[in-house]
XYZ file of C-alpha atoms in Angstrom:
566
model
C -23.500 10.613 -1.086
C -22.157 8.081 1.005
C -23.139 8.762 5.163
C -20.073 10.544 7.074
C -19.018 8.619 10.086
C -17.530 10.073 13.169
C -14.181 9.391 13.914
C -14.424 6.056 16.263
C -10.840 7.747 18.298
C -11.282 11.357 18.119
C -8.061 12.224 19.517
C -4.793 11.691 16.798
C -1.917 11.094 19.523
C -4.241 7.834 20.662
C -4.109 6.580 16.898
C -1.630 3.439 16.840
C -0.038 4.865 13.768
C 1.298 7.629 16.008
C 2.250 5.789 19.279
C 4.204 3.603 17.058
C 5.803 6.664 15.736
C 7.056 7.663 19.194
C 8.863 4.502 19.651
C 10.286 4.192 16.488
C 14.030 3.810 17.791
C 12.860 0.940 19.827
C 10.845 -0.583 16.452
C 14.021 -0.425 14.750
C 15.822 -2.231 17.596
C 13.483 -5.050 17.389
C 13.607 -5.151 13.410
C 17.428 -5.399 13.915
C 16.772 -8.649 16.392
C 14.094 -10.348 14.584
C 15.489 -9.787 10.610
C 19.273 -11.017 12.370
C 17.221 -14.111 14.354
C 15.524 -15.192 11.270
C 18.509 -14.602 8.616
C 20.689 -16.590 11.544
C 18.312 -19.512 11.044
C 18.358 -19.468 7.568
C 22.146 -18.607 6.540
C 23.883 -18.686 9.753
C 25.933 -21.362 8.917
C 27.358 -19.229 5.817
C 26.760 -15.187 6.718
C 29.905 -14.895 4.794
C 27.960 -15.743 1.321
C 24.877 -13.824 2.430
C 26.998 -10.581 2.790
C 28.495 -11.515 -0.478
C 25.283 -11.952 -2.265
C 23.839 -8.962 -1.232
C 26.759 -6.627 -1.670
C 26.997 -8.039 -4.870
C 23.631 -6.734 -5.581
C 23.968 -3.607 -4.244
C 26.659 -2.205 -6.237
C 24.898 -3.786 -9.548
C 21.618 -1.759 -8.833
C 23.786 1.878 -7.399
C 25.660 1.801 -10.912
C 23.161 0.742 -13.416
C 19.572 1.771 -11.717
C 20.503 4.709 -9.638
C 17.849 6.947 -8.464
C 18.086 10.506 -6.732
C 16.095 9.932 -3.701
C 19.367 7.108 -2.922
C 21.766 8.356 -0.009
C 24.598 10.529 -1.323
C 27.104 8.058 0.549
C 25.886 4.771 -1.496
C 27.896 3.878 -3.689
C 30.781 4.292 -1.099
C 29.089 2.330 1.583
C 28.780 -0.694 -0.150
C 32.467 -0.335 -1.530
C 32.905 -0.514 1.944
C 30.418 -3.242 2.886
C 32.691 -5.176 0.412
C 36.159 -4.408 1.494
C 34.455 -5.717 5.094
C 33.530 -9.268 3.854
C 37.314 -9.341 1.999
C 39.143 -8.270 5.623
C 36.480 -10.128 7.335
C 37.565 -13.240 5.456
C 41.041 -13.362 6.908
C 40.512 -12.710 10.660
C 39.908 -15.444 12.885
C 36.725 -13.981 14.348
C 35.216 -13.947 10.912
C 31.859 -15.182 12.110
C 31.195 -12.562 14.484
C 32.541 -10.012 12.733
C 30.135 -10.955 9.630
C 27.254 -11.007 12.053
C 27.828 -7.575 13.594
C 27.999 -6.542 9.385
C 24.878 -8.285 9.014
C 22.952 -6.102 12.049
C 25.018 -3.037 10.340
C 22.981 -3.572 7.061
C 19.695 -4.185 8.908
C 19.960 -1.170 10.879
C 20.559 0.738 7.307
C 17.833 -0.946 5.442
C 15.310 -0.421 8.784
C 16.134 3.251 9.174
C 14.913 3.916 5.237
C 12.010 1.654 5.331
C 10.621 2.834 8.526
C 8.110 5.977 8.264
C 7.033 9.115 10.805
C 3.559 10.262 11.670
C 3.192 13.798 12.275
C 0.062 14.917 13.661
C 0.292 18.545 12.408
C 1.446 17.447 8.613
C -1.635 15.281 8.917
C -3.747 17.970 9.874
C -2.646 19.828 6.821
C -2.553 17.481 4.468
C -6.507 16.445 4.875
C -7.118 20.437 4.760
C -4.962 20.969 1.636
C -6.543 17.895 -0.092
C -9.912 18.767 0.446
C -9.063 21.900 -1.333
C -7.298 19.985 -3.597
C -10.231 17.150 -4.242
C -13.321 20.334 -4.513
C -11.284 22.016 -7.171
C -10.584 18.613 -9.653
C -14.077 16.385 -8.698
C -16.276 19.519 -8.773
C -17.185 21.747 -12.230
C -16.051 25.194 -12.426
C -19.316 26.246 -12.577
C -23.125 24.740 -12.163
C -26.125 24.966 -11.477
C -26.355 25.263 -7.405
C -22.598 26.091 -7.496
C -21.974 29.253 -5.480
C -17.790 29.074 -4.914
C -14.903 28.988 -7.234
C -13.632 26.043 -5.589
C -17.088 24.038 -4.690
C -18.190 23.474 -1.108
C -17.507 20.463 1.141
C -21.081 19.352 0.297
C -20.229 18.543 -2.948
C -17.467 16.964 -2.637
C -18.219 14.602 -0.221
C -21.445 13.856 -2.738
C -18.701 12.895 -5.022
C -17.188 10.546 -3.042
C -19.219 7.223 -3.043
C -18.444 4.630 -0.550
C -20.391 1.049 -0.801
C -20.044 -1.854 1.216
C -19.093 -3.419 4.438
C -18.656 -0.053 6.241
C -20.033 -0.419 9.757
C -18.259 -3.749 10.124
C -15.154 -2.834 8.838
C -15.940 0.077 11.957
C -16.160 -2.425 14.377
C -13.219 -4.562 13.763
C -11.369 -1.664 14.434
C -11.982 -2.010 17.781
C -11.425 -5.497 17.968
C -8.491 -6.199 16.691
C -6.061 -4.877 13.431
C -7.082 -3.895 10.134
C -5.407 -4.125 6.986
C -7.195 -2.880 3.873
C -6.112 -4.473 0.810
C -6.877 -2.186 -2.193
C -6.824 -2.575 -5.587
C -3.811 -0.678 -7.416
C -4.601 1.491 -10.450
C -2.643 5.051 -9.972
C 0.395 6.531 -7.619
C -2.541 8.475 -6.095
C -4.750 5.538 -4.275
C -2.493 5.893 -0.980
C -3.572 9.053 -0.875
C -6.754 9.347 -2.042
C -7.832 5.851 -0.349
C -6.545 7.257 3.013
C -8.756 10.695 2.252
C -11.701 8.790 1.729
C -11.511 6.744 4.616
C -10.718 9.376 6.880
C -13.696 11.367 6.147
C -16.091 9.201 5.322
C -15.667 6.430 7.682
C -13.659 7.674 10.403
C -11.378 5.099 10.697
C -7.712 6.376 11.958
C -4.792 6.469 9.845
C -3.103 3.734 8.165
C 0.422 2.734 7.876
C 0.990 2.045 4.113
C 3.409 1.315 1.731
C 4.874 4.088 -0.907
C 7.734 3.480 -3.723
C 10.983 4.748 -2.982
C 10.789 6.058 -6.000
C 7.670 8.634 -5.238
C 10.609 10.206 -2.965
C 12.266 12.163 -5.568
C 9.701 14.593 -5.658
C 10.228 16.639 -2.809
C 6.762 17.896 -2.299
C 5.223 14.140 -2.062
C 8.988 13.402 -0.191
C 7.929 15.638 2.312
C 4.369 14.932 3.223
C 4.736 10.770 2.735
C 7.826 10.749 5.428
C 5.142 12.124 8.132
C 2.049 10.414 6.996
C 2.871 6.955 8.378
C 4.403 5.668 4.748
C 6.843 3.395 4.678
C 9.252 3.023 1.644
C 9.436 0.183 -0.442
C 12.623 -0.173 -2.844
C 11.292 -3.049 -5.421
C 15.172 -2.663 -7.192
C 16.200 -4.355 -3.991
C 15.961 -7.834 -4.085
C 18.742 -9.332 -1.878
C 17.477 -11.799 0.947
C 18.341 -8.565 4.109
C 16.294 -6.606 2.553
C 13.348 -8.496 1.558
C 13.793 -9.908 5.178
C 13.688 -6.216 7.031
C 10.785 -5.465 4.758
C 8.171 -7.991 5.934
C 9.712 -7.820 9.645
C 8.956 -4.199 9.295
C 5.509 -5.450 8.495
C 4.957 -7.950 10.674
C 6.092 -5.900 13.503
C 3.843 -2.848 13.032
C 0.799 -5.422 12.913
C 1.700 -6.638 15.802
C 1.624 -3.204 17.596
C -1.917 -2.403 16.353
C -1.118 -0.335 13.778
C -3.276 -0.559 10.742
C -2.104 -1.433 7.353
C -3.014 -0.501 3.924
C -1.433 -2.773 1.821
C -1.589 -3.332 -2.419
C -1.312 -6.891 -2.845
C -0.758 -6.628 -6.473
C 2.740 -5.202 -6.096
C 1.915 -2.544 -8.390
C -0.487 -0.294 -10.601
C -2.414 -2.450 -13.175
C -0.792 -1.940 -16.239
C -3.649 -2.815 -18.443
C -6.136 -1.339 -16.589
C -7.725 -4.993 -15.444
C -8.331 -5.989 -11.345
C -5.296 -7.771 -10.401
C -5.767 -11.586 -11.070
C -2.137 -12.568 -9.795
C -1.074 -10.916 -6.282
C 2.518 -10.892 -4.346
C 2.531 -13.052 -1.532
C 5.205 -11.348 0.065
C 3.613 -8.933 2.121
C 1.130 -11.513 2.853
C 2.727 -13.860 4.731
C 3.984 -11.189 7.282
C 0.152 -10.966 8.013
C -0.097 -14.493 8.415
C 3.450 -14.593 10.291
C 2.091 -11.619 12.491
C -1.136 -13.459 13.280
C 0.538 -16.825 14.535
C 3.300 -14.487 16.167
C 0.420 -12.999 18.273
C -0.591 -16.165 19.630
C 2.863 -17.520 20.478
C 3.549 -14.702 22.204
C 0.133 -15.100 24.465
C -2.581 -12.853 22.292
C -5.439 -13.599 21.040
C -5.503 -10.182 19.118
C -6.923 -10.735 15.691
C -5.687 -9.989 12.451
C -8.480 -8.765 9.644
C -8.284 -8.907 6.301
C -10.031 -6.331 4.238
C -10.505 -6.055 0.646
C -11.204 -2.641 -0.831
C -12.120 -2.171 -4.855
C -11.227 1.530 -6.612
C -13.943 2.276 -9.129
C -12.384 5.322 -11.159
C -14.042 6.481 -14.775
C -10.474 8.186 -15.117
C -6.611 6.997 -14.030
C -4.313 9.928 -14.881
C -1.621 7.706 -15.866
C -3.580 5.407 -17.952
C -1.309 6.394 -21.220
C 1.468 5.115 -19.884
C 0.391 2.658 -17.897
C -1.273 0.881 -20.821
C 1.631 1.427 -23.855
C 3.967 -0.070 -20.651
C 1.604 -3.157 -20.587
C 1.930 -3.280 -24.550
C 5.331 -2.578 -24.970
C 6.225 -5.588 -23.029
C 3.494 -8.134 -23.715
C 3.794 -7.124 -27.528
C 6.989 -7.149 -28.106
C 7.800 -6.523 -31.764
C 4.189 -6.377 -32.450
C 4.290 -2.894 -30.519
C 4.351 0.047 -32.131
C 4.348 3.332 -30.328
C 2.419 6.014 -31.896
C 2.879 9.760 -31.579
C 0.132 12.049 -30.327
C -1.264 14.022 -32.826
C -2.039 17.273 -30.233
C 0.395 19.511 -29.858
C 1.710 20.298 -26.272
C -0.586 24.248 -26.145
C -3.566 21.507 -27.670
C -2.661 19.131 -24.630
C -2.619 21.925 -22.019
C -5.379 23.409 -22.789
C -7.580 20.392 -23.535
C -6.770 18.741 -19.968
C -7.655 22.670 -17.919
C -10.641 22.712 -20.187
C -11.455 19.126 -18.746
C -10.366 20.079 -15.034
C -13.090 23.440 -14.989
C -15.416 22.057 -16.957
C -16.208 18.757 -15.771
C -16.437 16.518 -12.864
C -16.619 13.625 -11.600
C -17.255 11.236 -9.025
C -14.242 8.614 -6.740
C -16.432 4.941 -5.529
C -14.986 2.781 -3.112
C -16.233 -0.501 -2.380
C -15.441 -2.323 0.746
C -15.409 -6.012 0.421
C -16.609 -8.417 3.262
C -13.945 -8.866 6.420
C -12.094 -11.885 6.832
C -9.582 -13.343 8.672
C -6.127 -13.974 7.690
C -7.340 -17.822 6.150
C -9.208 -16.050 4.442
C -12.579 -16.997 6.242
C -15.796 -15.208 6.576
C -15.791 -13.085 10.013
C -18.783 -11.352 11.805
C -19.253 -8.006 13.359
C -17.785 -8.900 16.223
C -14.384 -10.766 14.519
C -15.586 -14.668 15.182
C -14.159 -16.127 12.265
C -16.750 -18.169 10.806
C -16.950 -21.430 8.543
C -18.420 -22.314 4.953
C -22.008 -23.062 6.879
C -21.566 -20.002 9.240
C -20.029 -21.884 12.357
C -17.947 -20.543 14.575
C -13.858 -21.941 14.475
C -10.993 -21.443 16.602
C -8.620 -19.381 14.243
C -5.419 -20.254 16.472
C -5.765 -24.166 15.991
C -4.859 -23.628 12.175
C -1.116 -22.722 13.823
C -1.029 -25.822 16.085
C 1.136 -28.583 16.249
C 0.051 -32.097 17.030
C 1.012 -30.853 20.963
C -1.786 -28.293 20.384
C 1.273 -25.738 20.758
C 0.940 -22.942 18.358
C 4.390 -23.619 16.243
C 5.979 -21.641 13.344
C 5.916 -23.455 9.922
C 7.304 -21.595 6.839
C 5.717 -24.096 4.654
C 1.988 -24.240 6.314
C 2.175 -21.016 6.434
C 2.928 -19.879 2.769
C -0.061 -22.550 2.148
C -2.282 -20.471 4.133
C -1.270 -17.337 2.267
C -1.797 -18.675 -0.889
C -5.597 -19.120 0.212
C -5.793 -16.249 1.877
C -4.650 -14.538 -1.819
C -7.448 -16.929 -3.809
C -10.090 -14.976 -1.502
C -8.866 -11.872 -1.828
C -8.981 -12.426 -5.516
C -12.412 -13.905 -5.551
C -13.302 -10.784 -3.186
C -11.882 -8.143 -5.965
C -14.131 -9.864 -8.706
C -17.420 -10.196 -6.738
C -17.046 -6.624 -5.025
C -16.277 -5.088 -8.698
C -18.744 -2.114 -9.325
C -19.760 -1.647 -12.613
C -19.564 1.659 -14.156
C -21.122 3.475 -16.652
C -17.898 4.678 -18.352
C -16.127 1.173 -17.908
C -19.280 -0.595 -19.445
C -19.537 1.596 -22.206
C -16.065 1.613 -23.091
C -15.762 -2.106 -23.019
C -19.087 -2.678 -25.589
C -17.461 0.059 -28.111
C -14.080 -1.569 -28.001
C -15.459 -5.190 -28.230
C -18.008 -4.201 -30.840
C -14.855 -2.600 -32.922
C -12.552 -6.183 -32.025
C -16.017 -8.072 -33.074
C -15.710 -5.735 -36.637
C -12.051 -6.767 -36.966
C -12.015 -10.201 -35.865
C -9.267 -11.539 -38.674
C -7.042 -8.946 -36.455
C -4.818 -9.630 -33.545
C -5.428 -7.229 -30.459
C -2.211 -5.480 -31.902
C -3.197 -4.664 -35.564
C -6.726 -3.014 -34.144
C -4.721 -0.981 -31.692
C -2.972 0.379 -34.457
C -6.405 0.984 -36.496
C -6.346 4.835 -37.619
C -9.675 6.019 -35.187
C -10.563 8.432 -38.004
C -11.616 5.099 -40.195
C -12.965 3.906 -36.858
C -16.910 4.710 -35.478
C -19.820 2.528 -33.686
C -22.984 3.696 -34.750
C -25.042 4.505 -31.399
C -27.913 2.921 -32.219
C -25.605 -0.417 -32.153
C -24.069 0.314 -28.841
C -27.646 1.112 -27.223
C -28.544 -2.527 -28.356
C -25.482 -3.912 -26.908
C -26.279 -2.278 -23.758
C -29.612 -3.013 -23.358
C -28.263 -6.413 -23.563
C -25.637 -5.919 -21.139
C -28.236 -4.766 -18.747
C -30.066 -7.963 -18.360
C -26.355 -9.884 -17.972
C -25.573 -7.412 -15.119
C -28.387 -7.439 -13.284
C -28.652 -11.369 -13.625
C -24.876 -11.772 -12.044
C -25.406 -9.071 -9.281
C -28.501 -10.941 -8.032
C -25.806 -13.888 -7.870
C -22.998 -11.707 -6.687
C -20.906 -12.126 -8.709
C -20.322 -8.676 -9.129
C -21.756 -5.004 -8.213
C -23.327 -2.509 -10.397
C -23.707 1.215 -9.431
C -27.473 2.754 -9.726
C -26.539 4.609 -13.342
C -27.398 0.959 -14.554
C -31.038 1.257 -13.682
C -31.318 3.908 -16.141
C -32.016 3.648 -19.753
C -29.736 2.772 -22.235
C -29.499 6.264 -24.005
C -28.857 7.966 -20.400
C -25.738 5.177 -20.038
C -24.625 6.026 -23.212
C -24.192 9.402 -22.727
C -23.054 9.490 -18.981
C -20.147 6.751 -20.261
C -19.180 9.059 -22.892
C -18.818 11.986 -20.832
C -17.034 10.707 -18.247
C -14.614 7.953 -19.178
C -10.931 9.032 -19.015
C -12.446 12.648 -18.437
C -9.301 14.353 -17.741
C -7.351 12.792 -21.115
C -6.323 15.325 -23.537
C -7.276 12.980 -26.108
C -11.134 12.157 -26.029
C -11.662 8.487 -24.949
C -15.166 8.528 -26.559
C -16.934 10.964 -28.299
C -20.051 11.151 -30.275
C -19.644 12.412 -33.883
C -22.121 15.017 -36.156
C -23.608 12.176 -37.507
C -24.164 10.057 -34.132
C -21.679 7.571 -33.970
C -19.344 6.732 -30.844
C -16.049 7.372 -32.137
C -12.401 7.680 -30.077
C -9.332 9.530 -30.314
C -7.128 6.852 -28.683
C -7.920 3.630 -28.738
C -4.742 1.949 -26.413
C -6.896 3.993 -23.534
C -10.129 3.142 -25.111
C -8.467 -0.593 -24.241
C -7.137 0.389 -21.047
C -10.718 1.502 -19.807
C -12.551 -1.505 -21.126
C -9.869 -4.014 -19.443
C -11.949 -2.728 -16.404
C -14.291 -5.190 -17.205
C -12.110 -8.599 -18.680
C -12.722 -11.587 -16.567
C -16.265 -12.099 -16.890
C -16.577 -12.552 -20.844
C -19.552 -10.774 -21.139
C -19.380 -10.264 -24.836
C -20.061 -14.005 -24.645
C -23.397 -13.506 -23.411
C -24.333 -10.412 -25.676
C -26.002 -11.386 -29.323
C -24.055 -9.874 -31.708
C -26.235 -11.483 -34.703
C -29.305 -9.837 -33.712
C -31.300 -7.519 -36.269
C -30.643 -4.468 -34.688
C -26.804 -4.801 -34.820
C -27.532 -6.182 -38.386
C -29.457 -2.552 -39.197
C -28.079 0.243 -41.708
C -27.046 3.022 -40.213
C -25.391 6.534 -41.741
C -21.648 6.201 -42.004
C -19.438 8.471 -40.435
C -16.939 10.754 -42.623
């Protein structure tokens, strides 16, 4: 169990995340001024084609994408947004009259994107999810159990938190944090900000939701009081994409802390994002140089934060998505076999009678260059030196100037560490290594296959015997802990255990809650799988090292006869 911290601001209504909340008119004012200054330097000289553009846009995505969570007036407010630009066109005050249209579609786009924070819905969320979070990590029954639901205890013993903890703590009262998770399921926002709320203390972060999670009225309800702030990714006029990042950029700026998924989205294929958007980004980076301009030296810090789950409950559709459109023809969607009763029942057998455990890893702070920072925010060099952050935005005045182009520079590096953070801050899992060695020792079987054809392998013909996967781990072991005395990555405790004891925790627990077994071991001792597109999903966890290349698959032991499954 990871130590509970107290909450470093005890007292919700002092949170930034709610202050900003009482000024929110005002925040959307100053959207409405910055988004029009910016798009006025940009298109000024042709608002007319902007407004055209975006309309344009509009009406494509309300008739052929429409969603329900969309105002019941959209479709007619663009009609009208368009027979604006038309009468617009003919007056002789055209240009102002296109500007005040402009600030009209600001205000709209800043009013939707723009969250609440409710201290009493907060209050009732964490009590409802802690409910929520005993009854799914926590077996039905146990030894040392003594409640239907579990007890706090062992929750929070489920709930393993690694890393740069106490200095993530500190920055907090330094300067502003954003945490910069890895994205594998709709539920990190949520079970990210749990986590971090009772196990660090840190206070509440602004984050980013889909606008799409707002159809469901439930998660509508509880996300537009919780600090999120809606993100349309159908929209992609240049207002829009402009209001979002000044949205951004101006909540950093007031001290509010950010969670932010640089990816863009859920891993399809299960892997840590090697490709992030920049978008969001640079409104750190344009935050951080807009600090100094405007006379603070208020740092920005980045922090990266690594999901380690043996289990995504949308892994069966994240991973046929990620095959349907890398594949191509080469796809072919399979039915499952279960029936719906065999579905239900096999996923409320898996809720009562199993559990399992959530880690977190926090990666090292840096600043928004992406450099190394200490406890107390000096951002520090390559050989540990301290360096002036705010020269990086100077001019050759020493005047701290705005420069799109440096600027996108810096957030490309700032990305590339971020990156290399996600990779070296990786735990490694039982269930994730396990499930990797079985599927590569079943591609190593098949090699005259593409990835495709062995997907489509029928898993009755397929098995590993166990005896060959304990060799493979053993092997794996010495790899592992070889790179983590490097760093370059982490590997939970389970690892220092012996290969059968991996094995068997692996099995158990990867892609617990699946109504279709992951892994299994047969009668006769072989690993075997009932799916093996999440068999794939699970071991992408693990791509990006190439660790079969370091394993000996020509050694005796893999060479041995074992009994052949049925």
């Amino acid at each position: 169990m990871s130590d509970r911290k107290p909450h470093i601001i005890p007292e919700l209504t002092d949170w930034p995340i709610y202050k900003i909340s009482q000024k929110r008119y005002d925040i959307v004012q100053k959207v409405i001024t910055q988004v029009y200054e910016k798009l006025e330097n940009t298109h000024g000289d042709n608002f007319e084609s902007l407004l055209e553009k975006t309309a344009y846009l509009e009406k494509i995505r309300v008739k052929t994408n429409p969603w329900k969570v969309d105002p019941r007036d959209e479709k007619k407010y663009w009609d009208s947004i368009s027979q604006d630009i038309k009468k617009n066109s003919l007056a002789e005050d055209r240009e102002i009259l296109n500007k005040e249209l402009v600030k009209r579609i600001v205000n709209r786009y800043a009013e939707e994107i723009i969250g609440k924070f409710r201290p009493k819905t907060y209050r009732f969320a964490v009590r409802f999810l802690t409910q929520f979070y005993k009854r799914i990590l926590n077996k039905f029954s146990g030894k040392g159990s003594r409640f239907y639901w579990g007890t706090k205890k062992e929750l929070y013993d489920r709930l393993i938190l690694n890393g740069s903890i106490n200095e993530t703590r500190e920055l907090f009262k330094k300067g502003t944090v954003v945490m910069v998770p890895t994205h594998f399921s709709n539920l990190d926002s949520v079970m990210m900000g749990y986590i971090l709320d009772r196990m660090t203390g840190l206070p509440s972060f602004a984050y980013a939701a889909g606008l799409n999670l707002f159809d469901y009225e439930l998660l509508a309800f509880f996300m537009n009081r919780l600090g999120a702030y809606r993100v349309d990714r159908r929209k992609k006029n240049p207002i829009y994409l402009e209001c979002l990042k000044a949205v951004t950029r101006i909540s950093l700026q007031e001290g509010v802390n950010n969670i932010f998924f640089p990816g863009g989205t859920r891993s399809r294929k299960g892997s840590i994002e090697k490709k992030l958007k920049l978008g969001l980004l640079g409104s750190v980076v344009e935050a951080q140089r807009a600090n100094y301009q405007e006379g603070s030296n208020k740092k920005i810090y980045i922090v990266p934060l690594i999901a380690g789950y043996p289990f995504v409950l949308e892994a069966k559709s994240l991973i046929n998505q990620f095959l349907r459109s890398s594949g191509k023809e080469k796809y072919i969607h399979t039915r499952d076999n279960l029936s719906p009763f065999k579905k239900t029942f096999r996923f409320f057998k898996h809720v009562y009678g199993r559990s399992s455990k959530i880690y977190l890893t926090i990666g090292e702070p840096m600043d928004v260059m992406g450099n190394k920072v200490d406890i107390d925010g000096n951002s520090l060099d390559a050989k540990g030196e301290q360096i002036d952050l705010k020269k990086y935005f100077y001019n050759t005045e020493n005047e701290v100037v705005e420069s799109s182009q440096r600027e996108s520079v810096y957030t490309k590096i700032l990305g590339d560490k971020i990156l290399e953070s996600y990779m070296s801050n990786n735990l490694v899992l039982a269930p994730h290594l396990v499930a990797y060695l079985t599927f590569q020792y079943i591609a190593h079987k098949n090699q005259e296959l593409s990835i495709f054809n062995i997907l489509n392998l029928n898993t009755k013909d397929i098995f590993v015997p166990k005896a060959h996967i304990l060799t493979l781990v053993e092997q794996a072991k010495e790899v592992l802990a070889s790179w983590k005395e490097n760093k370059v990555l982490q590997v939970e405790k389970t690892m220092d255990l012996s290969a059968e004891e991996i094995v068997e925790i692996g099995v158990k627990e990867v892609g617990v809650f699946h109504p279709q077994r992951t892994l299994y071991i047969d009668k006769h001792g072989n690993v075997k799988t009932e799916d093996l597109k999440l068999l794939y999903y699970y071991h992408n966890r693990m791509r990006g090292y190439d660790l079969q290349e370091y394993l000996n698959w020509s050694s005796e032991e893999l060479k041995s006869e074992v009994e052949i499954s049925e």
